[in-house]
Short mmCIF file of C-alpha atoms in Angstrom, two decimals:
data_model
loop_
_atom_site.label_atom_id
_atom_site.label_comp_id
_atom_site.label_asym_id
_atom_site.label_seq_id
_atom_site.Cartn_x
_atom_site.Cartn_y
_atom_site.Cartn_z
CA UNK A 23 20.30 41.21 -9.74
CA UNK A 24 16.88 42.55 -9.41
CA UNK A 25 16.53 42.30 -5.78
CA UNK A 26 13.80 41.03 -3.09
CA UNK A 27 11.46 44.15 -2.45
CA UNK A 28 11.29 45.12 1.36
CA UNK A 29 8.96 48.35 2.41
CA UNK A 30 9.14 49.51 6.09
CA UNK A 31 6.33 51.69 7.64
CA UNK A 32 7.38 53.62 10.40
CA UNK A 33 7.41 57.24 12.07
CA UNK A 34 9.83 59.75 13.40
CA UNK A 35 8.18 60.60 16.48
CA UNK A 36 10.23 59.49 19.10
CA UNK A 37 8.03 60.57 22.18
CA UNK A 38 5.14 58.03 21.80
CA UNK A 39 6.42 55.30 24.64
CA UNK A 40 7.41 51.97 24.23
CA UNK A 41 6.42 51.37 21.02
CA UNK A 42 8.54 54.38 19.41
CA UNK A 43 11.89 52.99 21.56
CA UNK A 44 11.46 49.21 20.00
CA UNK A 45 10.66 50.93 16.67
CA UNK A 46 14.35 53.12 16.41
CA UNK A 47 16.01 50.41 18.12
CA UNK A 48 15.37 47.84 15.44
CA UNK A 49 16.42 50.35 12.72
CA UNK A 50 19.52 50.48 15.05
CA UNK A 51 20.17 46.59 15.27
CA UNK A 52 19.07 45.74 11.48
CA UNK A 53 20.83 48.83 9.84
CA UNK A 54 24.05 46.70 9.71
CA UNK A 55 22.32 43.95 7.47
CA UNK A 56 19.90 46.12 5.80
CA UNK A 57 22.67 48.24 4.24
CA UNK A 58 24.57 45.21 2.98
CA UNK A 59 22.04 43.72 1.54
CA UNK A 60 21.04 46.89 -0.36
CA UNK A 61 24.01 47.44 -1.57
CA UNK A 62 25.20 43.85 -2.60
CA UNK A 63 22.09 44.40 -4.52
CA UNK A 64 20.07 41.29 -2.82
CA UNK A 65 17.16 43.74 -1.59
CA UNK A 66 14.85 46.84 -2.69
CA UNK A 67 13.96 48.64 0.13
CA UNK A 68 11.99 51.71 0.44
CA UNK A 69 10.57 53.60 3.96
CA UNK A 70 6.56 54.66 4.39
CA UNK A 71 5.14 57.13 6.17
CA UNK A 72 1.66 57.10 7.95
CA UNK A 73 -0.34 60.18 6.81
CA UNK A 74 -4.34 60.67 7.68
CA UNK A 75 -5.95 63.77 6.67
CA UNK A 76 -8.09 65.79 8.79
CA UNK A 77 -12.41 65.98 7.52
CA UNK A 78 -13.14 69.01 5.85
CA UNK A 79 -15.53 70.29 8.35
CA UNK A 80 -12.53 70.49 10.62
CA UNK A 81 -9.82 71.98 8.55
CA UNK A 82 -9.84 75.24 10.32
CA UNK A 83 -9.85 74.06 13.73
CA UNK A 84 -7.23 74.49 16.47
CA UNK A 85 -6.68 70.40 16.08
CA UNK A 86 -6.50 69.93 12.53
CA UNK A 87 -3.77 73.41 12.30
CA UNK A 88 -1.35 72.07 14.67
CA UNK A 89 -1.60 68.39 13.39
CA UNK A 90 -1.55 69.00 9.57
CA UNK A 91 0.74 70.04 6.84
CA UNK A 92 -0.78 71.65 3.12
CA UNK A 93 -4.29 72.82 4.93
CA UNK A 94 -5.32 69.93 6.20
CA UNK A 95 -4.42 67.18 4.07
CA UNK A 96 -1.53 65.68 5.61
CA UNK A 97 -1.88 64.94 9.07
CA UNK A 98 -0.24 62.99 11.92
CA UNK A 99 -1.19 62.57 16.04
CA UNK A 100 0.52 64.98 18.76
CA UNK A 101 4.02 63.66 20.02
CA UNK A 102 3.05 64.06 23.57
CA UNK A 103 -0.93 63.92 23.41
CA UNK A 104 -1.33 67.41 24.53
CA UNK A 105 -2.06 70.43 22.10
CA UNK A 106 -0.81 73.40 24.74
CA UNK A 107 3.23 72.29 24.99
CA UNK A 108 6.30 70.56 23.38
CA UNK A 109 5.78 69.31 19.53
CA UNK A 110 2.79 69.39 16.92
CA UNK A 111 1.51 66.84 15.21
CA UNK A 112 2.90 68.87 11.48
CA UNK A 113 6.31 68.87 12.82
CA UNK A 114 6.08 65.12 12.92
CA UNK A 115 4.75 65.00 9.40
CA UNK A 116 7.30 67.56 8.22
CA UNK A 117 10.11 65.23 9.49
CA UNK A 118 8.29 62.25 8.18
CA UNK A 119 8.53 63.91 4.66
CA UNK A 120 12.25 64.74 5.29
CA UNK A 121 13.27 61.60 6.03
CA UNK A 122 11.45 60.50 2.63
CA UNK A 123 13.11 62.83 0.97
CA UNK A 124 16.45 61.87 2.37
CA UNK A 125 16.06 58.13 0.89
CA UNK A 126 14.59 59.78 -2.35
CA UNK A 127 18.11 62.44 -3.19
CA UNK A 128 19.92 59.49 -1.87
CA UNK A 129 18.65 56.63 -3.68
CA UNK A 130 18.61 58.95 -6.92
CA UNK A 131 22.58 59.15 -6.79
CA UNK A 132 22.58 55.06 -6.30
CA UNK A 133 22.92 55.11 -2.34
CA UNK A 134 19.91 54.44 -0.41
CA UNK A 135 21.29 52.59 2.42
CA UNK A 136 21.97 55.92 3.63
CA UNK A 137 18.34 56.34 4.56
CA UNK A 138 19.24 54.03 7.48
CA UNK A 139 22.10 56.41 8.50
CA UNK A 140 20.16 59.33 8.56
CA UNK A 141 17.61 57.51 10.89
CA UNK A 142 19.03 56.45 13.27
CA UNK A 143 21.84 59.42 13.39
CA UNK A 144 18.54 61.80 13.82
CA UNK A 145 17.17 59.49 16.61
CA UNK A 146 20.41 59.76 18.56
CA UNK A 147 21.25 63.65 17.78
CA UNK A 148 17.74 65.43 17.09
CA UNK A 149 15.52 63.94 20.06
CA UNK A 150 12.60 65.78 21.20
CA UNK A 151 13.35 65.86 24.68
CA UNK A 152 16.64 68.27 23.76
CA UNK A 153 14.50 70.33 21.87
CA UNK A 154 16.45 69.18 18.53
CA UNK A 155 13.87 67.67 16.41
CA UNK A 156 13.93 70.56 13.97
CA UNK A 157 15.40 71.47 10.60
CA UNK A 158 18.34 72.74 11.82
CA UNK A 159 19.84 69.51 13.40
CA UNK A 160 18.12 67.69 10.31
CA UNK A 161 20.10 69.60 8.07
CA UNK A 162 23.27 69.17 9.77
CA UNK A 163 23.01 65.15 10.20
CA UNK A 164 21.98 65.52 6.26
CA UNK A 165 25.16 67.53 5.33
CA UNK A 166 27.49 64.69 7.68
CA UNK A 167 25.98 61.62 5.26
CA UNK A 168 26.78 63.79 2.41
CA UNK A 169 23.51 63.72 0.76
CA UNK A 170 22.60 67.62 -0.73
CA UNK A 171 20.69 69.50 1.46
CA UNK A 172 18.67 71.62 -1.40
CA UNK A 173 17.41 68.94 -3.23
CA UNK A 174 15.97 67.05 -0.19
CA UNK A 175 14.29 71.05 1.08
CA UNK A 176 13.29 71.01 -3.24
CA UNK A 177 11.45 68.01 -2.26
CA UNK A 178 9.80 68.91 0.66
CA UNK A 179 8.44 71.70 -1.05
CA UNK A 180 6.22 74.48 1.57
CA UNK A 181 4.04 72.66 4.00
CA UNK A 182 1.61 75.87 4.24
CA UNK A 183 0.62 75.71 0.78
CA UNK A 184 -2.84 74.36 0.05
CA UNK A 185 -2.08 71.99 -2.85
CA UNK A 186 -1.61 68.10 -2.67
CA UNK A 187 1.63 67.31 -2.33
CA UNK A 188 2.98 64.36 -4.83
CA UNK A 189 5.34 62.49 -2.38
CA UNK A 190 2.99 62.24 0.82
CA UNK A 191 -0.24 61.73 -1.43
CA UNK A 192 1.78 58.64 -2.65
CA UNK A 193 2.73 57.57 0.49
CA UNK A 194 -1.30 57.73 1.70
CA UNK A 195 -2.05 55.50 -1.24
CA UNK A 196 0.34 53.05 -0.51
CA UNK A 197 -1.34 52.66 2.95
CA UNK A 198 -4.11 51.04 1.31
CA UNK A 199 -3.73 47.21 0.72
CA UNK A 200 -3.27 45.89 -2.67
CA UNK A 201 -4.06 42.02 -3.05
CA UNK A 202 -3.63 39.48 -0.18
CA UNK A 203 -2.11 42.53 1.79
CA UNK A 204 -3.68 43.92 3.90
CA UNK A 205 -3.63 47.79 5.21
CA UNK A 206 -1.02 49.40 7.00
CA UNK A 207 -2.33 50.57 10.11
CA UNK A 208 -0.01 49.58 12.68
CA UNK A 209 3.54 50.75 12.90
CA UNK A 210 5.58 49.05 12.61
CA UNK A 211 5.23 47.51 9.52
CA UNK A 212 7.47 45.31 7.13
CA UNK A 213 6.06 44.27 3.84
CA UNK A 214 8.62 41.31 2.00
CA UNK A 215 7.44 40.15 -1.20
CA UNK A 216 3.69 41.77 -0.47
CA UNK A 217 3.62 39.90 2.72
CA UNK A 218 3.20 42.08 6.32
CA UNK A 219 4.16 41.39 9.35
CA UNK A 220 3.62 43.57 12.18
CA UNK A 221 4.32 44.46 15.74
CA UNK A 222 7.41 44.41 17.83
CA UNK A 223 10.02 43.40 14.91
CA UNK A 224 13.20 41.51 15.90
CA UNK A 225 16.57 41.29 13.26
CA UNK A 226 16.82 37.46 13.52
CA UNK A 227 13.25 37.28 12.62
CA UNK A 228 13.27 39.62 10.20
CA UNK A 229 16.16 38.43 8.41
CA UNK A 230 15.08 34.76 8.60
CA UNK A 231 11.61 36.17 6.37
CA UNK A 232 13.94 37.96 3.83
CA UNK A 233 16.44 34.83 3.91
CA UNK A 234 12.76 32.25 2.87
CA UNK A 235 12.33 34.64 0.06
CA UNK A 236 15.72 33.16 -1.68
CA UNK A 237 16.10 30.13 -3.97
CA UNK A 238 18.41 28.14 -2.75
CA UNK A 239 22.06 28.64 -3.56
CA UNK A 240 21.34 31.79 -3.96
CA UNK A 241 21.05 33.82 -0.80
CA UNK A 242 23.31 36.20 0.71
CA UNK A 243 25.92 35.48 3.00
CA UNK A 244 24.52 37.24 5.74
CA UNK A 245 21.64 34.45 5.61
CA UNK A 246 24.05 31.56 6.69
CA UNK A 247 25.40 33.20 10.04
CA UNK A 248 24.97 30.96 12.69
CA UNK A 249 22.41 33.33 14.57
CA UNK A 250 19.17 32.41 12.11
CA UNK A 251 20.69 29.12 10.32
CA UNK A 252 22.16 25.50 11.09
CA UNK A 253 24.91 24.94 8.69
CA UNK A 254 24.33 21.19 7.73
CA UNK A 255 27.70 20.62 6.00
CA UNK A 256 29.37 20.58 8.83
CA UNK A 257 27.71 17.23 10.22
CA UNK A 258 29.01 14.14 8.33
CA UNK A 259 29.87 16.68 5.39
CA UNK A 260 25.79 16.58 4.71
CA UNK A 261 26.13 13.26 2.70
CA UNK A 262 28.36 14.72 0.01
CA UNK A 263 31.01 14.30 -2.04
CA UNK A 264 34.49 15.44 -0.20
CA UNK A 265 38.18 15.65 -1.52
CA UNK A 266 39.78 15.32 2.60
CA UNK A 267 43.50 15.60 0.79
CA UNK A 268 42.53 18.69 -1.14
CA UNK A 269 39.98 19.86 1.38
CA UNK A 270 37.72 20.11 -1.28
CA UNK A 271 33.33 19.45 -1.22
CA UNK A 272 30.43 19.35 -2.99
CA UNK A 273 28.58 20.20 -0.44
CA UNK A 274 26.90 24.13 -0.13
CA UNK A 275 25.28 25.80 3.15
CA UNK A 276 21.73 27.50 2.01
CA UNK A 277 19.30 28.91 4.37
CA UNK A 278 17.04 26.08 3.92
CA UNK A 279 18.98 22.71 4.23
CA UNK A 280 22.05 21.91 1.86
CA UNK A 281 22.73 20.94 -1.28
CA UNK A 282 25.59 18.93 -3.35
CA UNK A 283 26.75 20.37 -6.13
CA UNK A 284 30.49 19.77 -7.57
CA UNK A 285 32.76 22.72 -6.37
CA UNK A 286 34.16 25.52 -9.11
CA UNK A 287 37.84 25.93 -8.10
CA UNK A 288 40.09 28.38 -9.35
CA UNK A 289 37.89 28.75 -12.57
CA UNK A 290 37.79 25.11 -13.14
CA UNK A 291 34.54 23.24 -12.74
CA UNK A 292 34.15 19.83 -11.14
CA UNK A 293 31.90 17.72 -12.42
CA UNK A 294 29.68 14.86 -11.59
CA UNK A 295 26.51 13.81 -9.24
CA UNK A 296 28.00 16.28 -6.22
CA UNK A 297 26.84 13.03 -4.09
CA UNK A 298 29.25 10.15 -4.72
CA UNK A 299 31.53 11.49 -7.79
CA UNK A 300 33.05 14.26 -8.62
CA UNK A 301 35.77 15.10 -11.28
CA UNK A 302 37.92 17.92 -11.91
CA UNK A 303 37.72 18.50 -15.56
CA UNK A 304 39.52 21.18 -18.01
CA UNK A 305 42.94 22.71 -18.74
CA UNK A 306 45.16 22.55 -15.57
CA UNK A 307 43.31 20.03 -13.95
CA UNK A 308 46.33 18.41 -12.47
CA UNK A 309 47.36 21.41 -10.58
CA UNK A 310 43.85 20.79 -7.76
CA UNK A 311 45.39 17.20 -5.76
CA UNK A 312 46.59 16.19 -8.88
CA UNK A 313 43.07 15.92 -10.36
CA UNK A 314 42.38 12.99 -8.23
CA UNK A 315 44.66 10.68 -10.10
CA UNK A 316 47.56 8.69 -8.67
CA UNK A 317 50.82 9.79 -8.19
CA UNK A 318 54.13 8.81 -6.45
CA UNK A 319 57.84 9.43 -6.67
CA UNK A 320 60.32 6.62 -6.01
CA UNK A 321 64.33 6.51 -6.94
CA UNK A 322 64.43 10.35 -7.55
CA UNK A 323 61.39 9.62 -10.76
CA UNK A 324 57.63 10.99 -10.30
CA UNK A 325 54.83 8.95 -12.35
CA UNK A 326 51.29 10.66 -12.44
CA UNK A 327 48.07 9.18 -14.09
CA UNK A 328 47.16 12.73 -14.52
CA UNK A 329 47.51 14.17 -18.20
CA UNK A 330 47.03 17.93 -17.85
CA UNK A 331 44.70 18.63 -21.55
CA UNK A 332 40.83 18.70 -21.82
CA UNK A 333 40.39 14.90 -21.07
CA UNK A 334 38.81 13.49 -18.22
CA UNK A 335 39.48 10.53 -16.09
CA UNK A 336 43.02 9.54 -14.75
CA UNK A 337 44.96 6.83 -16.54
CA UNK A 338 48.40 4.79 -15.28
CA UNK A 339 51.26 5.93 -17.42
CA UNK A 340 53.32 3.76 -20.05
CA UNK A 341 54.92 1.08 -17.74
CA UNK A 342 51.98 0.91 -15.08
CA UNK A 343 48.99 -0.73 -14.70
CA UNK A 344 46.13 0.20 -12.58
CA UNK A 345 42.89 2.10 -12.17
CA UNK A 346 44.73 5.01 -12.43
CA UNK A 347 42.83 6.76 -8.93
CA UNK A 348 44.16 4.80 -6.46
CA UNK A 349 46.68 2.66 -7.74
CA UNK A 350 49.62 2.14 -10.39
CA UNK A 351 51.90 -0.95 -10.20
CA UNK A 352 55.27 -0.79 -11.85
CA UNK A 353 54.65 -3.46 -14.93
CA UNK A 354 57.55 -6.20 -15.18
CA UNK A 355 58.11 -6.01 -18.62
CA UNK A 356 61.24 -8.41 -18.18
CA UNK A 357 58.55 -11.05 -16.40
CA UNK A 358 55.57 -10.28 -18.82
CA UNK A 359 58.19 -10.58 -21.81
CA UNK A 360 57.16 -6.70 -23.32
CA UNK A 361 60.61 -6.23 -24.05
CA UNK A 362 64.45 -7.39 -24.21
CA UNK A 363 63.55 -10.48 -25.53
CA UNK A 364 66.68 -10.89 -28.20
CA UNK A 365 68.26 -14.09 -28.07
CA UNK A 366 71.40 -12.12 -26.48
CA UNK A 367 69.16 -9.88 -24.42
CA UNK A 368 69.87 -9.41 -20.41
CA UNK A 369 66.68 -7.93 -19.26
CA UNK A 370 66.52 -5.51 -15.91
CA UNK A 371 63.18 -4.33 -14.23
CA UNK A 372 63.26 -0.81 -13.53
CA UNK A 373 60.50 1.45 -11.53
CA UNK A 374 58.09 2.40 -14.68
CA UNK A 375 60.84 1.08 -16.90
CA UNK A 376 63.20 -1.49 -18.13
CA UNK A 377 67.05 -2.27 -18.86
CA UNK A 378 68.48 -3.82 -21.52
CA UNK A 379 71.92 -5.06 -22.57
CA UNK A 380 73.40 -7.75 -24.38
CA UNK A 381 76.04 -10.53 -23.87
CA UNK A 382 79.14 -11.18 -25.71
CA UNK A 383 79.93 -7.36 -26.41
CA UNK A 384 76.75 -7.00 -28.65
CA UNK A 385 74.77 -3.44 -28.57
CA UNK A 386 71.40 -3.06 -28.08
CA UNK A 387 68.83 -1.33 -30.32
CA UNK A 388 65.66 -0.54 -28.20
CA UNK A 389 63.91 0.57 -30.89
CA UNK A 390 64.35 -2.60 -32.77
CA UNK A 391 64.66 -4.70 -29.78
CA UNK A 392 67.59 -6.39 -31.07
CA UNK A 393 71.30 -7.07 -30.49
CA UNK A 394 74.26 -6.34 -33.06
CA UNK A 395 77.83 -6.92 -32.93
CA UNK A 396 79.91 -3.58 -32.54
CA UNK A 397 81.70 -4.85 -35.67
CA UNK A 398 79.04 -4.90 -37.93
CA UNK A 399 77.87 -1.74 -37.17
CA UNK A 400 81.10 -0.58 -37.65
CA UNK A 401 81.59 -2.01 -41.35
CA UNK A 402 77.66 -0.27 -42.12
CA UNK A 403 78.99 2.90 -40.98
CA UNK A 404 81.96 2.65 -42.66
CA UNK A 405 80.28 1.31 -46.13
CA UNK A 406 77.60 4.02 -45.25
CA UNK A 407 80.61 6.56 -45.61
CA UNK A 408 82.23 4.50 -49.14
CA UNK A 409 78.65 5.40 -50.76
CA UNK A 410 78.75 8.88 -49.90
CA UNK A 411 82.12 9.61 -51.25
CA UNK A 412 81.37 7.46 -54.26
CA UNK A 413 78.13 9.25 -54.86
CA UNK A 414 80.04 12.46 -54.44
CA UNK A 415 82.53 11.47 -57.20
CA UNK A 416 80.41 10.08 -59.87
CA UNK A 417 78.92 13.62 -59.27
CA UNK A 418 82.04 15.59 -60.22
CA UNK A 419 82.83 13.64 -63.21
CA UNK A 420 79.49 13.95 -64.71
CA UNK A 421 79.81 17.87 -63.86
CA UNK A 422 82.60 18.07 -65.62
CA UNK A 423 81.30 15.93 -68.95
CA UNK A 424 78.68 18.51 -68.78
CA UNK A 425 80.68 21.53 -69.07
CA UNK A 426 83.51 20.51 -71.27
CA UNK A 427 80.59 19.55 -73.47
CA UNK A 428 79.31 22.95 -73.03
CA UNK A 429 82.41 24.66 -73.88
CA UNK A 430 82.73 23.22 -77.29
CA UNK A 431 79.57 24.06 -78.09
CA UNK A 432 80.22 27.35 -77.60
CA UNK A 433 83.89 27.45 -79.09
CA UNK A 434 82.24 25.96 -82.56
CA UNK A 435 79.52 28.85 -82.73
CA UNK A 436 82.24 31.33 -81.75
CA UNK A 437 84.55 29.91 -84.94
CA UNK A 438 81.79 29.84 -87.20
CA UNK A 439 80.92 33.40 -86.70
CA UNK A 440 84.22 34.40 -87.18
CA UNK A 441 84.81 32.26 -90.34
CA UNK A 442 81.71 33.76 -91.92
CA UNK A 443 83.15 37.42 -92.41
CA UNK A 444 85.71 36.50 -94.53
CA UNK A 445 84.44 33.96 -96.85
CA UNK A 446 82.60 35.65 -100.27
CA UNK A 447 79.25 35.23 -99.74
CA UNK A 448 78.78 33.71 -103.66
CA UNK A 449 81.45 30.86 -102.77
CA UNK A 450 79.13 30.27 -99.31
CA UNK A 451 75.82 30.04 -101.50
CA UNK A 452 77.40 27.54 -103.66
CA UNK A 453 79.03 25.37 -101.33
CA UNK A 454 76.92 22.54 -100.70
CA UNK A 455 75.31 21.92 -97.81
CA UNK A 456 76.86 18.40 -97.10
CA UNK A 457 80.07 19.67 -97.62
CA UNK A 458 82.13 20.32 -94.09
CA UNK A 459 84.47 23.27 -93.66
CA UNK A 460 87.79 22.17 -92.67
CA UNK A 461 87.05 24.34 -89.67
CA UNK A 462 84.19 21.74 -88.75
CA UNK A 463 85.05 19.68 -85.93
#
């Protein structure tokens, strides 16, 4: 999620009036929903700094020392107006930079909501008036939020020296407007999407600017509390489609209105026009109100139009008739003449079924839909049994044929091998060949 970009000008000084209390006491009242937003990953925010720098002509006066930071370059007004007591004008600018550098170490190590800890924790433990606002007290409140302490003094780098300094000659340039925006001049400011607003700053009104910058659908939470949004589902369900039984709706809160979209529940998507229709569709379907389809249990059986695959719509099972949603009727098959309709048949409607039997002692074959006498299906069993052992004897006897054949064969080779070492082999060339041995069989 790329994130809404959100810049806030403001200042560290703490001893200009009014407008310095409003300033830390929005921080104060929007840290809450600043921080989640950053860190659900809805916004980008980054802090500015007002910076001037003091004319050249002036560098070395009394004015431009105690006012500026890296000779002269960096500049911001006295706390208290008056050169001769209490804070400088650098020491503001030095704890501008600091807090910079707090959200710079902190956003580096994927945390820069913590920015808005260290503000406001400064505020309330390093005031001016109890002679706090120093490095010291900085350092500790830094060290408490767990954000290293060298690396942010790394990035402040020495305020005497007289070289530009990278982070506070970025901050001066983004002073200047780019596009429709204008200049920041005024403290403080909020930029949302490159548009300012000014002045005395307010969370609900703050949050209701960041909230516009959303499609629909797709804005945080924090967007629908009742404080800076009317949730219009909850009149008249806002015209959508609604499941009462399953308490389930189509309908979704945005910051702008409402819109109907078919619900995702438990990983399984609804589907239709969100307004009048929607479907539950998918594997397991039946398990959400039974997927919408009828269903009732009477005489210790439950019937569902419901078939729990990949299909859609909602069909009466085998024995029913209906639309499947809001009704099923039990189908008289005895009245309709679907079934038992043997000569001998006695038919019985049943709740999603039928009974069958037959008169005069007969049996009845469902699958055939047919009566037979006990009898005859006595003698079929019976002559079913005669064929078997019949089979199974004409078997045997033409097993045996086989082998007695098999063993004469063999007892004729076995002779005339035995034969043929003691008759002269002259007397075997002249015997003729149609002439049998007496040993022939």
């Amino acid at each position: 999620m790329s994130g809404l970009s959100m810049s806030f000008g403001q200042n560290s000084n703490d001893e200009c009036g009014p407008k310095c209390d409003s300033q830390i006491e929005f921080v104060k009242n929007f840290k809450g929903a600043a921080q989640i937003l950053e860190q659900k990953g809805y916004t980008r925010f980054t802090p500015h700094y007002i910076t001037w720098y003091c004319p050249e002509a002036f560098i070395l006066s009394k004015q431009c020392k105690s006012q500026c930071i890296n000779h002269g370059r960096y500049c911001a007004p006295d706390p208290e107006q008056d050169f001769s007591r209490g804070y400088d004008g650098k020491d503001v600018v030095v704890q501008n930079l600091r807090q910079i550098c707090v959200f710079k170490v902190a956003n580096a190590n994927k945390k820069p909501w913590l920015w808005w800890d260290y503000v406001t924790d400064f505020a309330k433990r390093c005031p001016m008036k109890d002679n706090k606002y120093n490095k010291k007290c900085a350092d500790q409140v830094i060290e408490s939020l767990g954000v290293d302490v060298k690396k942010v003094d790394e990035c402040i780098g020495n305020p005497e020296a007289d070289v530009e300094h990278a982070v506070l000659k970025a901050e001066q340039e983004a002073q200047i407007g780019q596009g429709d925006r204008g200049d920041v001049t005024i403290l403080p400011t909020l930029v949302i999407n490159k548009r300012q607003y000014r002045g005395k700053l307010e969370k609900g009104a703050v949050l209701k600017a960041i909230c516009a910058g959303f499609r629909e659908t797709t804005e945080p939470a924090i967007c629908l509390t009742e404080d800076i949004e009317t949730n219009e589902c909850l009149e008249n369900n806002g015209g959508c489609w609604q499941d009462k039984a399953a308490n389930l709706t189509a309908c979704k809160d945005t910051f702008r209105g409402r819109v109907c979209e078919c619900p995702v529940v438990q990983g399984m998507k609804f589907t239709g026009d969100g307004y009048t229709h929607c479907e539950a569709s998918g594997r397991l379907r039946c398990e959400i109100n039974n997927g919408g389809c009828w269903k009732k249990t009477q005489d210790d059986r439950t019937f569902t139009a419901c078939t729990d695959d990949n299909s859609q719509g909602c069909k009466c099972p085998p024995g029913f008739k209906g639309d499947g949603v809001n009704i099923c009727e039990d189908v008289d098959e005895c009245k309709e003449k679907l079934a038992c309709q043997c000569p001998a048949c006695k038919c019985k409607d049943t709740w999603g079924s039928y009974e069958c039997s037959c008169s005069g002692g007969l049996l009845y074959m469902r699958e055939h839909d047919t009566c037979i006498s006990k009898e005859s299906r006595t003698e079929v069993s019976w002559s079913f049994a005669w064929i078997i052992i019949l089979g199974l004897a004409a078997a045997g006897v033409a097993g045996y044929v086989v082998y007695k054949y098999r063993i004469r064969r063999y007892m004729d080779s076995e002779i005339r091998a035995i034969m043929a070492q003691y008759m002269p082999l002259d007397s075997r060339e002249e015997t003729p060949s149609h002439h049998h041995s007496r040993f022939d069989i």
